[in-house]
Backbone as JSON, one array per atom type, in Angstrom:
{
  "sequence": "XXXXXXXXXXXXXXXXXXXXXXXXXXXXXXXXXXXXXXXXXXXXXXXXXXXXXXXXXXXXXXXXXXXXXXXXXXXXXXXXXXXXXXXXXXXXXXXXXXXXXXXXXXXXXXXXXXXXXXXXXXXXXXXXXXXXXXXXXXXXXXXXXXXXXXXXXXXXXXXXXXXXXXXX",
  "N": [[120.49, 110.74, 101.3], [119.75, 113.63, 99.31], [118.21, 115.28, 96.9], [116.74, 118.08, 95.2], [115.04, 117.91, 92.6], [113.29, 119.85, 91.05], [111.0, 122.68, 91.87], [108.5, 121.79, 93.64], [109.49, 118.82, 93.42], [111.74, 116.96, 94.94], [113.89, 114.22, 95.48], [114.62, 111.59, 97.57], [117.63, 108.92, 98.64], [117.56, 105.92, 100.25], [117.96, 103.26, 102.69], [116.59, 101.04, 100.75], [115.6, 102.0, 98.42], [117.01, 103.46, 96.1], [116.7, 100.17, 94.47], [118.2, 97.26, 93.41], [118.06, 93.53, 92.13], [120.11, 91.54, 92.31], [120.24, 89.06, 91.28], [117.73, 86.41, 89.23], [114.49, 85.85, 88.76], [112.6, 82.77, 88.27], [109.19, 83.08, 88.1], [106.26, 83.26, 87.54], [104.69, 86.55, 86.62], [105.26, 89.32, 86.17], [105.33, 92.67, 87.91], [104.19, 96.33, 88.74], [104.06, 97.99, 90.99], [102.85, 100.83, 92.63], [103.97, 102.86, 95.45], [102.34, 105.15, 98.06], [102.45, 107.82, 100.46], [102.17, 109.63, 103.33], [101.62, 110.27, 106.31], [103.13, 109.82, 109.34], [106.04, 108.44, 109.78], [107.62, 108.35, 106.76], [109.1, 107.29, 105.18], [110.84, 105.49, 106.94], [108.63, 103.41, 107.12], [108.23, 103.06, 104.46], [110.81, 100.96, 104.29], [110.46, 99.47, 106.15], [108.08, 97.97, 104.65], [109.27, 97.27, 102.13], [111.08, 94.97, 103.88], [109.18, 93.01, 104.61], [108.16, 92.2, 101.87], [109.84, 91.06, 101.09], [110.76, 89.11, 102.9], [108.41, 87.52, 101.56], [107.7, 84.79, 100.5], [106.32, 84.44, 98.08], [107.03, 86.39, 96.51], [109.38, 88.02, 94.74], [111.49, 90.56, 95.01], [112.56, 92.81, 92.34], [113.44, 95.14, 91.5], [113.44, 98.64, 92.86], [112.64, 102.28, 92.51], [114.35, 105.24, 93.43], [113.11, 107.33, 95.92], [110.23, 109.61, 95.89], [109.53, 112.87, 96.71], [106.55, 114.51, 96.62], [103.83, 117.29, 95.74], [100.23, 116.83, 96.58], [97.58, 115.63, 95.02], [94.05, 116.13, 93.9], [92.75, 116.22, 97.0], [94.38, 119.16, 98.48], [94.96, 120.33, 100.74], [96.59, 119.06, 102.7], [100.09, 117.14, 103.7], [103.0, 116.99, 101.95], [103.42, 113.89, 99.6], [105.28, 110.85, 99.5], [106.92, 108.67, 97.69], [107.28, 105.71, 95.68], [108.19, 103.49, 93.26], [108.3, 100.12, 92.78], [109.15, 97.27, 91.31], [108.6, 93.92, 90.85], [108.32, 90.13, 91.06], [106.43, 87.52, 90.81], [104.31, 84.52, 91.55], [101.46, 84.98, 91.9], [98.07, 86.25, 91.13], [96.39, 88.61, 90.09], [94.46, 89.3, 91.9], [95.01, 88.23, 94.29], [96.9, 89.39, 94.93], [96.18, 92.0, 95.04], [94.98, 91.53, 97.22], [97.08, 91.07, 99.01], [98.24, 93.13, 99.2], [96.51, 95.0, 100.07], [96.46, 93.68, 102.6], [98.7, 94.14, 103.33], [99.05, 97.22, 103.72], [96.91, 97.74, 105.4], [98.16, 96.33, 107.88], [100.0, 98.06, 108.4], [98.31, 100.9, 109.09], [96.36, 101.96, 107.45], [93.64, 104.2, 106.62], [91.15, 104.56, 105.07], [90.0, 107.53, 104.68], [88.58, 109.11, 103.05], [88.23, 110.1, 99.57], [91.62, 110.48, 98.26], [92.67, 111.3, 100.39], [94.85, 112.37, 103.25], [97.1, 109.94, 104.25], [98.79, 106.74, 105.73], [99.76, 104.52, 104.08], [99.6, 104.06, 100.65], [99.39, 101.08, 98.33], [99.41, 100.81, 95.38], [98.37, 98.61, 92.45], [100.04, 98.66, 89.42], [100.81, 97.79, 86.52], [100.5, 95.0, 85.32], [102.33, 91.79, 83.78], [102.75, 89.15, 81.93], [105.47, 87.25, 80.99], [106.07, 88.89, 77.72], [103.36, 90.01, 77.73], [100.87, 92.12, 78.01], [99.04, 92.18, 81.04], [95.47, 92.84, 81.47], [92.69, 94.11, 83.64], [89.73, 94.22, 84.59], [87.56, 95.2, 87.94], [85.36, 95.74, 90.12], [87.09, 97.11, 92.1], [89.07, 96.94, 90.91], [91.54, 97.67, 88.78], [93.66, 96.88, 85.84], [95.73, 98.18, 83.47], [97.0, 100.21, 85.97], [94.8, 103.09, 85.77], [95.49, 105.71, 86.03], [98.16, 106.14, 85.7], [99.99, 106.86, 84.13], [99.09, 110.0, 83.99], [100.57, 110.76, 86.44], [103.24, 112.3, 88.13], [104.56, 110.97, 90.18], [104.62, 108.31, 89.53], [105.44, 108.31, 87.07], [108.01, 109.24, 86.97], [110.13, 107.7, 88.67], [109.39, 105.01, 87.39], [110.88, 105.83, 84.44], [113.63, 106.23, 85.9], [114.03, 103.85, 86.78], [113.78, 102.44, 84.44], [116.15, 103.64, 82.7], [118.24, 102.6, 84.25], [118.01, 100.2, 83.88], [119.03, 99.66, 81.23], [121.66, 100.12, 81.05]],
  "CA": [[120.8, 111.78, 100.35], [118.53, 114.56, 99.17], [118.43, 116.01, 96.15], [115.58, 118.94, 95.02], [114.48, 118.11, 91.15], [112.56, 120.67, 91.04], [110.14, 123.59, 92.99], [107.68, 121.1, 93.8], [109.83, 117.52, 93.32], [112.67, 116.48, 95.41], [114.46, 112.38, 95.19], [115.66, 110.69, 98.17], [117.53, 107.77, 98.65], [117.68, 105.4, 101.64], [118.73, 102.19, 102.57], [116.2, 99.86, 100.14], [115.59, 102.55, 97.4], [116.5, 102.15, 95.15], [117.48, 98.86, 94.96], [118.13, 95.89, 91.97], [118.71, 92.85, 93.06], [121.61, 90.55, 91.18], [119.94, 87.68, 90.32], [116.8, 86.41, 88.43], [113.45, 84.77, 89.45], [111.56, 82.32, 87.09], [108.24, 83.18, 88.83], [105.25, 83.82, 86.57], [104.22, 87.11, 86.51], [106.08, 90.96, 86.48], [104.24, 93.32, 88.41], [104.79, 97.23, 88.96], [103.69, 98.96, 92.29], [103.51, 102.1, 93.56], [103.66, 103.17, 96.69], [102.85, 107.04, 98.5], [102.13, 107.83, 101.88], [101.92, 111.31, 103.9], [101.31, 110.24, 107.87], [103.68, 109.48, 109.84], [107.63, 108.54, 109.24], [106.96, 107.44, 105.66], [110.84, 106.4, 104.59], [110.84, 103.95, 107.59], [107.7, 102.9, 107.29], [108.52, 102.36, 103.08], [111.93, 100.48, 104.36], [109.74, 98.06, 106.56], [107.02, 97.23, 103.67], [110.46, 96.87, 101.73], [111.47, 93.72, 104.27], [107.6, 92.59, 104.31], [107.88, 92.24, 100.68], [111.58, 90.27, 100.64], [110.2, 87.97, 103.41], [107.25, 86.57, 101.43], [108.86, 83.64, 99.47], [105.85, 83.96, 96.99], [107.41, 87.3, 96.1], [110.76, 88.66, 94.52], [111.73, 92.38, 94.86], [113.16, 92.69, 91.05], [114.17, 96.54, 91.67], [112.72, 99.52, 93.36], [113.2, 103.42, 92.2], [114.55, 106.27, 94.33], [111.71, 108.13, 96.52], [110.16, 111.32, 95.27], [108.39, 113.29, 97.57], [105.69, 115.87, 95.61], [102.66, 117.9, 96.11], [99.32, 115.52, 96.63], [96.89, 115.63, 93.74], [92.68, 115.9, 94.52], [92.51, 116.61, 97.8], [95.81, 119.52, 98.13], [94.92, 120.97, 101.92], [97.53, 117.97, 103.5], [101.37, 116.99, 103.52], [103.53, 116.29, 100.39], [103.38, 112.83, 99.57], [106.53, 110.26, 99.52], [106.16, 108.16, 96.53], [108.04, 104.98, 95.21], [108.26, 102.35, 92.54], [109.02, 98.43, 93.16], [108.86, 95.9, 90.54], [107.98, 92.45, 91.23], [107.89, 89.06, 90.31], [105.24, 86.71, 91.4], [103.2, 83.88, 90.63], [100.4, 85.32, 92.47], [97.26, 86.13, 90.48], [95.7, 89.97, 90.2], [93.61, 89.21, 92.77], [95.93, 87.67, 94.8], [98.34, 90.65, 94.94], [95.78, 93.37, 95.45], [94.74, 90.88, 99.11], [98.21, 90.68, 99.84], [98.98, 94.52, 99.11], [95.51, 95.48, 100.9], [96.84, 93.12, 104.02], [100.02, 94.93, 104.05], [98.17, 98.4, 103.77], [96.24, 97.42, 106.84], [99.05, 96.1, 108.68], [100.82, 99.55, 108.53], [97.07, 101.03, 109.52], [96.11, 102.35, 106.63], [92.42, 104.08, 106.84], [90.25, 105.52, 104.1], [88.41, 108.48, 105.45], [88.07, 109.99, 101.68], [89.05, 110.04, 98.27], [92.71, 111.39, 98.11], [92.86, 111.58, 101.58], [96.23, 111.75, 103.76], [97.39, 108.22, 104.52], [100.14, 106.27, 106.23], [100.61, 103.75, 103.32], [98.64, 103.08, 99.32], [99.55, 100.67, 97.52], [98.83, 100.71, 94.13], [99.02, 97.59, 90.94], [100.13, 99.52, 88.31], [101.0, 97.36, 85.91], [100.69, 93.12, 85.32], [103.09, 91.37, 82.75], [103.39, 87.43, 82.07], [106.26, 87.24, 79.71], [106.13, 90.01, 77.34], [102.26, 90.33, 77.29], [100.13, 92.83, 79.59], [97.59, 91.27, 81.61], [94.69, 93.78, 82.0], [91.63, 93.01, 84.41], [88.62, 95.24, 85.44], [86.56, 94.9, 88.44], [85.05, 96.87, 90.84], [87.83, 97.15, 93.01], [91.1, 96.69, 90.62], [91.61, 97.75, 87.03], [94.97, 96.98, 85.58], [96.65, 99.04, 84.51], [96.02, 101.47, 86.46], [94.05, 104.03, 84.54], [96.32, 107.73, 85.91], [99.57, 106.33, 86.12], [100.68, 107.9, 82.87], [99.6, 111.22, 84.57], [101.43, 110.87, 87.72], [104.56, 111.97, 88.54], [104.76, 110.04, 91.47], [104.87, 106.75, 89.2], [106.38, 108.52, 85.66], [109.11, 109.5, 87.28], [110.43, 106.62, 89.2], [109.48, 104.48, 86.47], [111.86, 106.59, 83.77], [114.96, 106.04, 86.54], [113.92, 102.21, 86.44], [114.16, 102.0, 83.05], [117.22, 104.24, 82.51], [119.23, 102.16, 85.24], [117.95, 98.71, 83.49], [119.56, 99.69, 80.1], [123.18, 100.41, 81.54]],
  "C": [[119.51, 112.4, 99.83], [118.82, 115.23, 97.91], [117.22, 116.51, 95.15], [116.04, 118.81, 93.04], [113.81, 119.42, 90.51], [111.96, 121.78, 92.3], [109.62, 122.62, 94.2], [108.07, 119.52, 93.96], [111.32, 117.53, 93.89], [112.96, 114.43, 95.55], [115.02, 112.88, 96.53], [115.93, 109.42, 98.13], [117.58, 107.02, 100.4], [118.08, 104.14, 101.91], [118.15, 100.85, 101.48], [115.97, 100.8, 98.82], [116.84, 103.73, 97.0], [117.41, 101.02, 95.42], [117.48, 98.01, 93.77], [119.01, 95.24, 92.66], [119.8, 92.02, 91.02], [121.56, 89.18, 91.01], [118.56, 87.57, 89.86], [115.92, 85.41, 88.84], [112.63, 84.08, 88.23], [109.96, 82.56, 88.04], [107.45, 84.17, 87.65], [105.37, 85.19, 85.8], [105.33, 88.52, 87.07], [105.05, 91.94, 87.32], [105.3, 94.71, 88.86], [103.91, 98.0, 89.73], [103.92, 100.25, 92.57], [103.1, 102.84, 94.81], [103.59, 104.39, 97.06], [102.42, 106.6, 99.59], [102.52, 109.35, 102.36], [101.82, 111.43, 105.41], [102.28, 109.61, 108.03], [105.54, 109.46, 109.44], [107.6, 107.68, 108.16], [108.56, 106.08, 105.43], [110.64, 104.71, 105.43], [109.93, 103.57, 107.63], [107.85, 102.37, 105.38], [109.8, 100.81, 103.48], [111.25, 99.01, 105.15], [109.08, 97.55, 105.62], [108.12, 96.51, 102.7], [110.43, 95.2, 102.61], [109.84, 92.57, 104.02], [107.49, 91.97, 102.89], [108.54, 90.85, 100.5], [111.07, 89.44, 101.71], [109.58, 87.04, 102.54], [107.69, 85.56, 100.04], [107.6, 83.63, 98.46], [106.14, 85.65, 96.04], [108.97, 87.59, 96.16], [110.9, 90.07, 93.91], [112.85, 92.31, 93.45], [114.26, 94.31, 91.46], [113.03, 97.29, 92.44], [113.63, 101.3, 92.74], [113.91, 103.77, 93.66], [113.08, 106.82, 95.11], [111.4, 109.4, 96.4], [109.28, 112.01, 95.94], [107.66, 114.54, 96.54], [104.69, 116.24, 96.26], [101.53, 116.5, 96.25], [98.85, 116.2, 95.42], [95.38, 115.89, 94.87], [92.91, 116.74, 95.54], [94.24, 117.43, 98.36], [95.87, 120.04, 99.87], [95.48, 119.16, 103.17], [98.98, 118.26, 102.31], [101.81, 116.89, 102.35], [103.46, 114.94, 100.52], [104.89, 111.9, 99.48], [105.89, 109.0, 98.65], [107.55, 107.5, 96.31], [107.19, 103.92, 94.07], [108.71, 101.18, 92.59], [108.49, 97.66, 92.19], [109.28, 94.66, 91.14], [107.94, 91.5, 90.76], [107.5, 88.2, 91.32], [104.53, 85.73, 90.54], [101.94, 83.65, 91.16], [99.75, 85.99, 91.18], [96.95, 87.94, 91.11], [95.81, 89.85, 91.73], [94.19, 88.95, 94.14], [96.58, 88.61, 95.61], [97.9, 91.5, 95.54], [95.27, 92.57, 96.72], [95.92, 90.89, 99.63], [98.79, 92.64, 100.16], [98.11, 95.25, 100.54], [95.97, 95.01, 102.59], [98.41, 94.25, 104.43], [99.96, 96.61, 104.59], [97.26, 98.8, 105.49], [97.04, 96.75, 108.06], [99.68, 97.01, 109.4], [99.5, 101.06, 108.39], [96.64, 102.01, 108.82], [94.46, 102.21, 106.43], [92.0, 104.8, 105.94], [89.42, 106.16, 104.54], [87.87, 108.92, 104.02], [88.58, 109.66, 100.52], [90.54, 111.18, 98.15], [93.38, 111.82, 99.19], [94.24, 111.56, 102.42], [95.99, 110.23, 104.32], [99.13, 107.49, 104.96], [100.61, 105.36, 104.97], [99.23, 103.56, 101.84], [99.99, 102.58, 98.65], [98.66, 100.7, 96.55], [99.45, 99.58, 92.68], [99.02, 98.21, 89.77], [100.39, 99.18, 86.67], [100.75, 95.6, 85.92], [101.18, 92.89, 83.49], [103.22, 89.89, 82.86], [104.05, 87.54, 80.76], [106.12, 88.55, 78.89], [104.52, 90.85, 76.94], [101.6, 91.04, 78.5], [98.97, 92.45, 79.75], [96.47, 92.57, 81.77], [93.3, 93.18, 82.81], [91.0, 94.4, 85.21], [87.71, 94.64, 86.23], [86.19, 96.44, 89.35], [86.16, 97.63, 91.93], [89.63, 97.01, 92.62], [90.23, 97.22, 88.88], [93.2, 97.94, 86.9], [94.99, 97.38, 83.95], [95.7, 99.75, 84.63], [95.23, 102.71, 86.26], [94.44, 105.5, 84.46], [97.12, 107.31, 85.79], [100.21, 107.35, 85.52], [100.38, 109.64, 83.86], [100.22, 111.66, 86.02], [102.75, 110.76, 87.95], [104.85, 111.06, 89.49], [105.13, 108.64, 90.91], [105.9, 107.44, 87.56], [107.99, 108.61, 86.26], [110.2, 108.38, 87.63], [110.15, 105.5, 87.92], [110.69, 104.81, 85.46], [113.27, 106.25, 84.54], [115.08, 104.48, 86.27], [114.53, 101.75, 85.0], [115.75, 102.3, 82.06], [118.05, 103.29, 83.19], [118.88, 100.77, 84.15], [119.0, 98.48, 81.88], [120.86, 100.28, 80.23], [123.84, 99.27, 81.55]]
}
């Protein structure tokens, strides 16, 4: 299903987004991802990272938004982007998460020629939660949270449906 939000913002759905699952994980840590991509057949290539995810018994897919395809940001001379949200629970560590995200990134051959650059798959840690407190953590290579989300549709949006669907 397809349906145009806007000029510039169209939602689809597909067979894993969105998704909430119907039961509950005691496992540490909340975590909120977001995923875009621009090369290749993104959906099925989101729908595999989807099973990738639900395989890894040190991870439980909590929910995932709808998929919003939009303009890119930075660099604007490439594709629209295809953009999702998946919350998480884990009792994997920052650090942990962003090696496991980076492995999955590179699995589905994900190459940095530039900043902003088209790409088959980013992940991004957008958030960390243990219990009702937010974990934050700067290094050279992670800062939680993530320091644009707030200005990105690509994550406001999908977030906002998350939250709307959780309070029904």
């Amino acid at each position: 299903m397809k349906r145009d939000i806007s000029k510039d913002l169209t939602i689809y759905l597909s067979n894993h987004y969105p998704y909430r699952s119907k039961t509950k994980s005691k496992k540490r840590y909340t975590v909120v991802l977001g995923f875009g991509g621009n090369i290749g057949h993104t959906k099925r290539l989101f729908d595999k990272i989807f099973l990738n995810f639900k395989k890894n018994s040190q991870i439980y897919i909590k929910q995932t938004s709808f998929l919003l395809k939009n303009p890119p940001f930075g660099y604007e001379k490439q594709k629209d982007f295809l953009n999702t949200v998946m919350i998480i629970k884990t009792n994997k560590t920052a650090k942990s998460m962003l090696k496991f995200c980076q492995y999955i990134e590179k699995r589905h051959h994900r190459v940095k020629l530039f900043k902003d650059a088209p790409r088959t798959i980013d992940i991004d840690i957008i958030a960390y939660k243990k219990g009702k407190n937010m974990i934050t953590h700067h290094s050279h290579n992670l800062t939680i949270p993530h320091k644009h989300w707030k200005e990105r549709a690509s994550v406001v949006l999908p977030l906002k449906f998350i939250k709307k669907k959780k309070h029904r």
